[in-house]
JSON list of C-alpha atoms in Angstrom, two decimals:
[
{"chain": "A", "resi": 1, "resn": "PRO", "atom": "CA", "xyz": [-18.83, -10.53, 8.90]},
{"chain": "A", "resi": 2, "resn": "ASN", "atom": "CA", "xyz": [-22.04, -8.55, 9.15]},
{"chain": "A", "resi": 3, "resn": "MET", "atom": "CA", "xyz": [-21.61, -6.04, 11.97]},
{"chain": "A", "resi": 4, "resn": "PRO", "atom": "CA", "xyz": [-24.00, -3.15, 11.24]},
{"chain": "A", "resi": 5, "resn": "ASP", "atom": "CA", "xyz": [-22.67, -0.91, 14.03]},
{"chain": "A", "resi": 6, "resn": "ALA", "atom": "CA", "xyz": [-19.10, -1.14, 12.76]},
{"chain": "A", "resi": 7, "resn": "VAL", "atom": "CA", "xyz": [-17.04, 0.46, 10.03]},
{"chain": "A", "resi": 8, "resn": "SER", "atom": "CA", "xyz": [-14.80, -2.15, 8.43]},
{"chain": "A", "resi": 9, "resn": "GLU", "atom": "CA", "xyz": [-11.38, -1.48, 6.91]},
{"chain": "A", "resi": 10, "resn": "VAL", "atom": "CA", "xyz": [-8.62, -3.69, 5.55]},
{"chain": "A", "resi": 11, "resn": "TYR", "atom": "CA", "xyz": [-5.63, -3.49, 7.89]},
{"chain": "A", "resi": 12, "resn": "LYS", "atom": "CA", "xyz": [-3.40, -5.96, 6.06]},
{"chain": "A", "resi": 13, "resn": "THR", "atom": "CA", "xyz": [-3.18, -7.86, 2.81]},
{"chain": "A", "resi": 14, "resn": "VAL", "atom": "CA", "xyz": [-1.01, -10.97, 2.91]},
{"chain": "A", "resi": 15, "resn": "ASP", "atom": "CA", "xyz": [-0.77, -13.79, 0.37]},
{"chain": "A", "resi": 16, "resn": "GLY", "atom": "CA", "xyz": [-3.76, -12.31, -1.45]},
{"chain": "A", "resi": 17, "resn": "VAL", "atom": "CA", "xyz": [-5.91, -12.32, 1.70]},
{"chain": "A", "resi": 18, "resn": "GLU", "atom": "CA", "xyz": [-7.44, -9.05, 2.90]},
{"chain": "A", "resi": 19, "resn": "LEU", "atom": "CA", "xyz": [-7.76, -8.96, 6.69]},
{"chain": "A", "resi": 20, "resn": "GLU", "atom": "CA", "xyz": [-10.35, -6.57, 8.09]},
{"chain": "A", "resi": 21, "resn": "ILE", "atom": "CA", "xyz": [-10.70, -4.72, 11.34]},
{"chain": "A", "resi": 22, "resn": "HIS", "atom": "CA", "xyz": [-14.18, -3.70, 12.47]},
{"chain": "A", "resi": 23, "resn": "ILE", "atom": "CA", "xyz": [-14.34, -0.36, 14.29]},
{"chain": "A", "resi": 24, "resn": "PHE", "atom": "CA", "xyz": [-17.03, 0.61, 16.81]},
{"chain": "A", "resi": 25, "resn": "THR", "atom": "CA", "xyz": [-17.01, 4.25, 17.92]},
{"chain": "A", "resi": 26, "resn": "PRO", "atom": "CA", "xyz": [-18.71, 6.07, 20.79]},
{"chain": "A", "resi": 27, "resn": "GLU", "atom": "CA", "xyz": [-21.74, 8.20, 20.07]},
{"chain": "A", "resi": 28, "resn": "GLY", "atom": "CA", "xyz": [-20.67, 11.66, 18.93]},
{"chain": "A", "resi": 29, "resn": "HIS", "atom": "CA", "xyz": [-17.13, 10.44, 18.24]},
{"chain": "A", "resi": 30, "resn": "ALA", "atom": "CA", "xyz": [-14.96, 12.67, 16.05]},
{"chain": "A", "resi": 31, "resn": "PRO", "atom": "CA", "xyz": [-11.67, 11.89, 14.29]},
{"chain": "A", "resi": 32, "resn": "THR", "atom": "CA", "xyz": [-10.13, 14.74, 16.29]},
{"chain": "A", "resi": 33, "resn": "ASP", "atom": "CA", "xyz": [-10.84, 12.91, 19.56]},
{"chain": "A", "resi": 34, "resn": "SER", "atom": "CA", "xyz": [-8.04, 11.17, 21.43]},
{"chain": "A", "resi": 35, "resn": "ARG", "atom": "CA", "xyz": [-9.86, 8.29, 23.08]},
{"chain": "A", "resi": 36, "resn": "PRO", "atom": "CA", "xyz": [-8.56, 5.01, 24.42]},
{"chain": "A", "resi": 37, "resn": "GLY", "atom": "CA", "xyz": [-8.78, 2.08, 22.04]},
{"chain": "A", "resi": 38, "resn": "ILE", "atom": "CA", "xyz": [-9.01, -1.67, 22.37]},
{"chain": "A", "resi": 39, "resn": "VAL", "atom": "CA", "xyz": [-8.50, -4.35, 19.72]},
{"chain": "A", "resi": 40, "resn": "PHE", "atom": "CA", "xyz": [-10.10, -7.77, 20.30]},
{"chain": "A", "resi": 41, "resn": "PHE", "atom": "CA", "xyz": [-8.95, -11.07, 18.79]},
{"chain": "A", "resi": 42, "resn": "PHE", "atom": "CA", "xyz": [-11.40, -14.00, 18.56]},
{"chain": "A", "resi": 43, "resn": "GLY", "atom": "CA", "xyz": [-10.86, -17.54, 19.80]},
{"chain": "A", "resi": 44, "resn": "GLY", "atom": "CA", "xyz": [-11.08, -20.78, 17.85]},
{"chain": "A", "resi": 45, "resn": "GLY", "atom": "CA", "xyz": [-7.93, -22.78, 18.48]},
{"chain": "A", "resi": 46, "resn": "PHE", "atom": "CA", "xyz": [-6.14, -21.07, 15.58]},
{"chain": "A", "resi": 47, "resn": "LYS", "atom": "CA", "xyz": [-8.31, -23.28, 13.36]},
{"chain": "A", "resi": 48, "resn": "ASN", "atom": "CA", "xyz": [-11.45, -21.16, 12.93]},
{"chain": "A", "resi": 49, "resn": "GLY", "atom": "CA", "xyz": [-13.46, -18.34, 14.47]},
{"chain": "A", "resi": 50, "resn": "SER", "atom": "CA", "xyz": [-14.75, -14.93, 13.52]},
{"chain": "A", "resi": 51, "resn": "PRO", "atom": "CA", "xyz": [-14.32, -11.32, 14.65]},
{"chain": "A", "resi": 52, "resn": "GLU", "atom": "CA", "xyz": [-18.08, -11.32, 15.36]},
{"chain": "A", "resi": 53, "resn": "GLN", "atom": "CA", "xyz": [-17.25, -13.14, 18.61]},
{"chain": "A", "resi": 54, "resn": "PHE", "atom": "CA", "xyz": [-16.31, -9.78, 20.15]},
{"chain": "A", "resi": 55, "resn": "GLU", "atom": "CA", "xyz": [-19.02, -7.64, 18.56]},
{"chain": "A", "resi": 56, "resn": "LYS", "atom": "CA", "xyz": [-20.94, -7.28, 21.85]},
{"chain": "A", "resi": 57, "resn": "HIS", "atom": "CA", "xyz": [-17.75, -6.45, 23.75]},
{"chain": "A", "resi": 58, "resn": "CYS", "atom": "CA", "xyz": [-16.99, -3.73, 21.20]},
{"chain": "A", "resi": 59, "resn": "GLU", "atom": "CA", "xyz": [-20.50, -2.30, 21.54]},
{"chain": "A", "resi": 60, "resn": "HIS", "atom": "CA", "xyz": [-20.09, -2.31, 25.34]},
{"chain": "A", "resi": 61, "resn": "PHE", "atom": "CA", "xyz": [-16.75, -0.47, 25.27]},
{"chain": "A", "resi": 62, "resn": "ALA", "atom": "CA", "xyz": [-17.88, 2.00, 22.59]},
{"chain": "A", "resi": 63, "resn": "ALA", "atom": "CA", "xyz": [-20.95, 2.88, 24.70]},
{"chain": "A", "resi": 64, "resn": "ARG", "atom": "CA", "xyz": [-18.48, 3.83, 27.46]},
{"chain": "A", "resi": 65, "resn": "GLY", "atom": "CA", "xyz": [-16.25, 6.09, 25.39]},
{"chain": "A", "resi": 66, "resn": "THR", "atom": "CA", "xyz": [-13.65, 3.72, 23.92]},
{"chain": "A", "resi": 67, "resn": "VAL", "atom": "CA", "xyz": [-12.95, 3.11, 20.25]},
{"chain": "A", "resi": 68, "resn": "ALA", "atom": "CA", "xyz": [-13.34, -0.67, 20.20]},
{"chain": "A", "resi": 69, "resn": "MET", "atom": "CA", "xyz": [-12.23, -2.91, 17.37]},
{"chain": "A", "resi": 70, "resn": "THR", "atom": "CA", "xyz": [-12.37, -6.58, 16.50]},
{"chain": "A", "resi": 71, "resn": "ALA", "atom": "CA", "xyz": [-9.82, -7.88, 14.01]},
{"chain": "A", "resi": 72, "resn": "ASP", "atom": "CA", "xyz": [-9.80, -10.83, 11.68]},
{"chain": "A", "resi": 73, "resn": "TYR", "atom": "CA", "xyz": [-6.59, -12.85, 11.46]},
{"chain": "A", "resi": 74, "resn": "ARG", "atom": "CA", "xyz": [-5.41, -15.91, 9.56]},
{"chain": "A", "resi": 75, "resn": "VAL", "atom": "CA", "xyz": [-6.51, -19.33, 10.83]},
{"chain": "A", "resi": 76, "resn": "ALA", "atom": "CA", "xyz": [-5.91, -22.89, 9.62]},
{"chain": "A", "resi": 77, "resn": "SER", "atom": "CA", "xyz": [-9.41, -23.64, 8.24]},
{"chain": "A", "resi": 78, "resn": "ARG", "atom": "CA", "xyz": [-9.53, -20.56, 6.02]},
{"chain": "A", "resi": 79, "resn": "HIS", "atom": "CA", "xyz": [-5.86, -19.86, 5.29]},
{"chain": "A", "resi": 80, "resn": "ASP", "atom": "CA", "xyz": [-3.89, -23.06, 6.04]},
{"chain": "A", "resi": 81, "resn": "THR", "atom": "CA", "xyz": [-1.67, -21.23, 8.54]},
{"chain": "A", "resi": 82, "resn": "GLU", "atom": "CA", "xyz": [-0.03, -21.85, 11.90]},
{"chain": "A", "resi": 83, "resn": "PRO", "atom": "CA", "xyz": [-0.51, -19.92, 15.19]},
{"chain": "A", "resi": 84, "resn": "ILE", "atom": "CA", "xyz": [2.59, -17.79, 14.55]},
{"chain": "A", "resi": 85, "resn": "HIS", "atom": "CA", "xyz": [0.82, -16.27, 11.52]},
{"chain": "A", "resi": 86, "resn": "SER", "atom": "CA", "xyz": [-2.12, -15.32, 13.75]},
{"chain": "A", "resi": 87, "resn": "VAL", "atom": "CA", "xyz": [0.25, -13.57, 16.15]},
{"chain": "A", "resi": 88, "resn": "ARG", "atom": "CA", "xyz": [1.94, -11.71, 13.30]},
{"chain": "A", "resi": 89, "resn": "ASP", "atom": "CA", "xyz": [-1.48, -10.54, 12.11]},
{"chain": "A", "resi": 90, "resn": "GLY", "atom": "CA", "xyz": [-2.33, -9.36, 15.63]},
{"chain": "A", "resi": 91, "resn": "LYS", "atom": "CA", "xyz": [0.84, -7.29, 15.72]},
{"chain": "A", "resi": 92, "resn": "SER", "atom": "CA", "xyz": [0.00, -5.88, 12.29]},
{"chain": "A", "resi": 93, "resn": "ALA", "atom": "CA", "xyz": [-3.49, -4.91, 13.48]},
{"chain": "A", "resi": 94, "resn": "MET", "atom": "CA", "xyz": [-2.07, -3.04, 16.48]},
{"chain": "A", "resi": 95, "resn": "ARG", "atom": "CA", "xyz": [0.48, -1.28, 14.29]},
{"chain": "A", "resi": 96, "resn": "TRP", "atom": "CA", "xyz": [-2.30, -0.32, 11.81]},
{"chain": "A", "resi": 97, "resn": "VAL", "atom": "CA", "xyz": [-4.37, 1.22, 14.63]},
{"chain": "A", "resi": 98, "resn": "ARG", "atom": "CA", "xyz": [-1.37, 3.26, 15.83]},
{"chain": "A", "resi": 99, "resn": "THR", "atom": "CA", "xyz": [-0.57, 4.35, 12.27]},
{"chain": "A", "resi": 100, "resn": "ASN", "atom": "CA", "xyz": [-4.17, 5.50, 11.77]},
{"chain": "A", "resi": 101, "resn": "ALA", "atom": "CA", "xyz": [-4.80, 6.75, 15.31]},
{"chain": "A", "resi": 102, "resn": "SER", "atom": "CA", "xyz": [-5.16, 10.41, 14.35]},
{"chain": "A", "resi": 103, "resn": "ARG", "atom": "CA", "xyz": [-7.93, 9.73, 11.81]},
{"chain": "A", "resi": 104, "resn": "LEU", "atom": "CA", "xyz": [-9.58, 7.09, 14.05]},
{"chain": "A", "resi": 105, "resn": "GLY", "atom": "CA", "xyz": [-9.70, 9.48, 17.01]},
{"chain": "A", "resi": 106, "resn": "VAL", "atom": "CA", "xyz": [-7.58, 7.12, 19.13]},
{"chain": "A", "resi": 107, "resn": "ASP", "atom": "CA", "xyz": [-4.80, 8.02, 21.56]},
{"chain": "A", "resi": 108, "resn": "PRO", "atom": "CA", "xyz": [-1.83, 5.99, 20.21]},
{"chain": "A", "resi": 109, "resn": "GLU", "atom": "CA", "xyz": [-0.48, 5.60, 23.76]},
{"chain": "A", "resi": 110, "resn": "ARG", "atom": "CA", "xyz": [-3.70, 4.07, 25.15]},
{"chain": "A", "resi": 111, "resn": "ILE", "atom": "CA", "xyz": [-4.44, 1.02, 22.99]},
{"chain": "A", "resi": 112, "resn": "ALA", "atom": "CA", "xyz": [-5.27, -2.25, 24.73]},
{"chain": "A", "resi": 113, "resn": "ALA", "atom": "CA", "xyz": [-5.24, -5.74, 23.22]},
{"chain": "A", "resi": 114, "resn": "GLY", "atom": "CA", "xyz": [-7.94, -8.19, 24.24]},
{"chain": "A", "resi": 115, "resn": "GLY", "atom": "CA", "xyz": [-9.03, -11.64, 23.23]},
{"chain": "A", "resi": 116, "resn": "GLY", "atom": "CA", "xyz": [-10.32, -15.03, 24.20]},
{"chain": "A", "resi": 117, "resn": "SER", "atom": "CA", "xyz": [-8.67, -18.45, 24.05]},
{"chain": "A", "resi": 118, "resn": "ALA", "atom": "CA", "xyz": [-6.43, -18.46, 20.94]},
{"chain": "A", "resi": 119, "resn": "GLY", "atom": "CA", "xyz": [-7.24, -14.76, 20.53]},
{"chain": "A", "resi": 120, "resn": "GLY", "atom": "CA", "xyz": [-6.18, -14.28, 24.14]},
{"chain": "A", "resi": 121, "resn": "LEU", "atom": "CA", "xyz": [-2.81, -15.75, 23.20]},
{"chain": "A", "resi": 122, "resn": "VAL", "atom": "CA", "xyz": [-2.62, -13.38, 20.21]},
{"chain": "A", "resi": 123, "resn": "ALA", "atom": "CA", "xyz": [-3.39, -10.41, 22.50]},
{"chain": "A", "resi": 124, "resn": "ALA", "atom": "CA", "xyz": [-0.88, -11.62, 25.12]},
{"chain": "A", "resi": 125, "resn": "CYS", "atom": "CA", "xyz": [1.83, -11.99, 22.48]},
{"chain": "A", "resi": 126, "resn": "VAL", "atom": "CA", "xyz": [1.06, -8.48, 21.25]},
{"chain": "A", "resi": 127, "resn": "GLY", "atom": "CA", "xyz": [1.50, -7.21, 24.80]},
{"chain": "A", "resi": 128, "resn": "ALA", "atom": "CA", "xyz": [4.36, -9.34, 26.05]},
{"chain": "A", "resi": 129, "resn": "VAL", "atom": "CA", "xyz": [6.45, -10.99, 23.32]},
{"chain": "A", "resi": 130, "resn": "PRO", "atom": "CA", "xyz": [8.99, -8.91, 21.38]},
{"chain": "A", "resi": 131, "resn": "GLY", "atom": "CA", "xyz": [9.49, -9.50, 17.68]},
{"chain": "A", "resi": 132, "resn": "LEU", "atom": "CA", "xyz": [7.28, -11.92, 15.73]},
{"chain": "A", "resi": 133, "resn": "ASP", "atom": "CA", "xyz": [6.55, -9.23, 13.14]},
{"chain": "A", "resi": 134, "resn": "ASP", "atom": "CA", "xyz": [5.84, -9.90, 9.48]},
{"chain": "A", "resi": 135, "resn": "ALA", "atom": "CA", "xyz": [8.59, -8.88, 7.07]},
{"chain": "A", "resi": 136, "resn": "GLY", "atom": "CA", "xyz": [8.05, -5.44, 5.62]},
{"chain": "A", "resi": 137, "resn": "GLU", "atom": "CA", "xyz": [6.35, -4.00, 8.71]},
{"chain": "A", "resi": 138, "resn": "ASP", "atom": "CA", "xyz": [7.42, -0.52, 9.84]},
{"chain": "A", "resi": 139, "resn": "LEU", "atom": "CA", "xyz": [9.14, -1.47, 13.08]},
{"chain": "A", "resi": 140, "resn": "ALA", "atom": "CA", "xyz": [9.42, 2.21, 14.06]},
{"chain": "A", "resi": 141, "resn": "ILE", "atom": "CA", "xyz": [5.69, 2.00, 14.89]},
{"chain": "A", "resi": 142, "resn": "SER", "atom": "CA", "xyz": [4.97, -0.06, 18.00]},
{"chain": "A", "resi": 143, "resn": "SER", "atom": "CA", "xyz": [2.85, -3.18, 17.63]},
{"chain": "A", "resi": 144, "resn": "GLY", "atom": "CA", "xyz": [2.60, -3.50, 21.41]},
{"chain": "A", "resi": 145, "resn": "ALA", "atom": "CA", "xyz": [-0.33, -3.09, 23.76]},
{"chain": "A", "resi": 146, "resn": "ASP", "atom": "CA", "xyz": [-0.64, -0.51, 26.53]},
{"chain": "A", "resi": 147, "resn": "ALA", "atom": "CA", "xyz": [-2.86, -2.93, 28.48]},
{"chain": "A", "resi": 148, "resn": "MET", "atom": "CA", "xyz": [-4.12, -6.50, 28.04]},
{"chain": "A", "resi": 149, "resn": "VAL", "atom": "CA", "xyz": [-7.64, -7.85, 28.65]},
{"chain": "A", "resi": 150, "resn": "LEU", "atom": "CA", "xyz": [-7.42, -11.64, 28.35]},
{"chain": "A", "resi": 151, "resn": "PHE", "atom": "CA", "xyz": [-10.34, -14.06, 28.51]},
{"chain": "A", "resi": 152, "resn": "ASN", "atom": "CA", "xyz": [-9.23, -17.66, 29.15]},
{"chain": "A", "resi": 153, "resn": "PRO", "atom": "CA", "xyz": [-6.10, -17.14, 27.04]},
{"chain": "A", "resi": 154, "resn": "ALA", "atom": "CA", "xyz": [-4.40, -20.22, 25.56]},
{"chain": "A", "resi": 155, "resn": "TRP", "atom": "CA", "xyz": [-1.46, -19.25, 27.76]},
{"chain": "A", "resi": 156, "resn": "MET", "atom": "CA", "xyz": [0.27, -22.63, 27.53]},
{"chain": "A", "resi": 157, "resn": "GLY", "atom": "CA", "xyz": [-2.39, -24.92, 26.03]},
{"chain": "A", "resi": 158, "resn": "LYS", "atom": "CA", "xyz": [-1.91, -27.55, 23.33]},
{"chain": "A", "resi": 159, "resn": "GLU", "atom": "CA", "xyz": [-2.64, -25.02, 20.58]},
{"chain": "A", "resi": 160, "resn": "SER", "atom": "CA", "xyz": [0.13, -22.73, 21.77]},
{"chain": "A", "resi": 161, "resn": "LYS", "atom": "CA", "xyz": [2.56, -25.65, 21.95]},
{"chain": "A", "resi": 162, "resn": "ARG", "atom": "CA", "xyz": [2.70, -25.43, 18.16]},
{"chain": "A", "resi": 163, "resn": "MET", "atom": "CA", "xyz": [4.84, -22.35, 18.83]},
{"chain": "A", "resi": 164, "resn": "ALA", "atom": "CA", "xyz": [8.35, -22.20, 20.26]},
{"chain": "A", "resi": 165, "resn": "ASP", "atom": "CA", "xyz": [8.51, -21.55, 24.02]},
{"chain": "A", "resi": 166, "resn": "SER", "atom": "CA", "xyz": [10.40, -18.33, 23.32]},
{"chain": "A", "resi": 167, "resn": "ASP", "atom": "CA", "xyz": [7.37, -17.08, 21.33]},
{"chain": "A", "resi": 168, "resn": "LEU", "atom": "CA", "xyz": [4.89, -17.68, 24.18]},
{"chain": "A", "resi": 169, "resn": "PRO", "atom": "CA", "xyz": [3.92, -14.90, 26.61]},
{"chain": "A", "resi": 170, "resn": "TYR", "atom": "CA", "xyz": [4.33, -17.22, 29.61]},
{"chain": "A", "resi": 171, "resn": "TYR", "atom": "CA", "xyz": [8.09, -17.27, 28.95]},
{"chain": "A", "resi": 172, "resn": "SER", "atom": "CA", "xyz": [8.23, -13.52, 28.33]},
{"chain": "A", "resi": 173, "resn": "ILE", "atom": "CA", "xyz": [7.01, -12.36, 31.75]},
{"chain": "A", "resi": 174, "resn": "ARG", "atom": "CA", "xyz": [9.28, -9.59, 32.93]},
{"chain": "A", "resi": 175, "resn": "GLU", "atom": "CA", "xyz": [9.23, -6.22, 34.63]},
{"chain": "A", "resi": 176, "resn": "GLY", "atom": "CA", "xyz": [7.66, -3.44, 32.59]},
{"chain": "A", "resi": 177, "resn": "LEU", "atom": "CA", "xyz": [4.87, -5.38, 30.87]},
{"chain": "A", "resi": 178, "resn": "PRO", "atom": "CA", "xyz": [1.59, -3.51, 30.38]},
{"chain": "A", "resi": 179, "resn": "PRO", "atom": "CA", "xyz": [-1.14, -3.72, 33.02]},
{"chain": "A", "resi": 180, "resn": "SER", "atom": "CA", "xyz": [-3.09, -6.93, 32.44]},
{"chain": "A", "resi": 181, "resn": "ILE", "atom": "CA", "xyz": [-6.16, -8.77, 33.57]},
{"chain": "A", "resi": 182, "resn": "MET", "atom": "CA", "xyz": [-6.69, -12.46, 32.88]},
{"chain": "A", "resi": 183, "resn": "MET", "atom": "CA", "xyz": [-10.08, -14.04, 33.44]},
{"chain": "A", "resi": 184, "resn": "PHE", "atom": "CA", "xyz": [-10.63, -17.79, 33.63]},
{"chain": "A", "resi": 185, "resn": "GLY", "atom": "CA", "xyz": [-13.90, -19.56, 34.28]}
]
């Protein structure tokens, strides 16, 4: 994607596919900062979509002091994958941000996950569902979210029914989940 205000980096390579995260930083940002971060995941029914969907959101948050990111993840039309692969990629993206927090100028204990529709489900799984990590991930580094910002998440829609109930955030609601806001319209 062409996002001129972003720096793009590969956060994961899987099955020969390089997945990028696009990073928007506040004006005057330095790697020594310790700012909050947010990672957005696009919608598209796990079939298609692009990280560009959240470019304006990232610009908005960056203008207000947050390191904002929008991550690509595997989808059926481009990678012939299922929703569970998208969730695994979301967890990998969060883990990558935490791993690189000190050079990104991000506080590793203040990273939110956000997304819309299918991406809202990815973000909700990052924040609420344990496990679902790709093999080989460093499980000592949290893939979780410290907050969730969910736009019309596919909480229990037909797309998410391609996943086991135990893998859906709706069935993982429990005490101690991160602060969350869900918007529907």
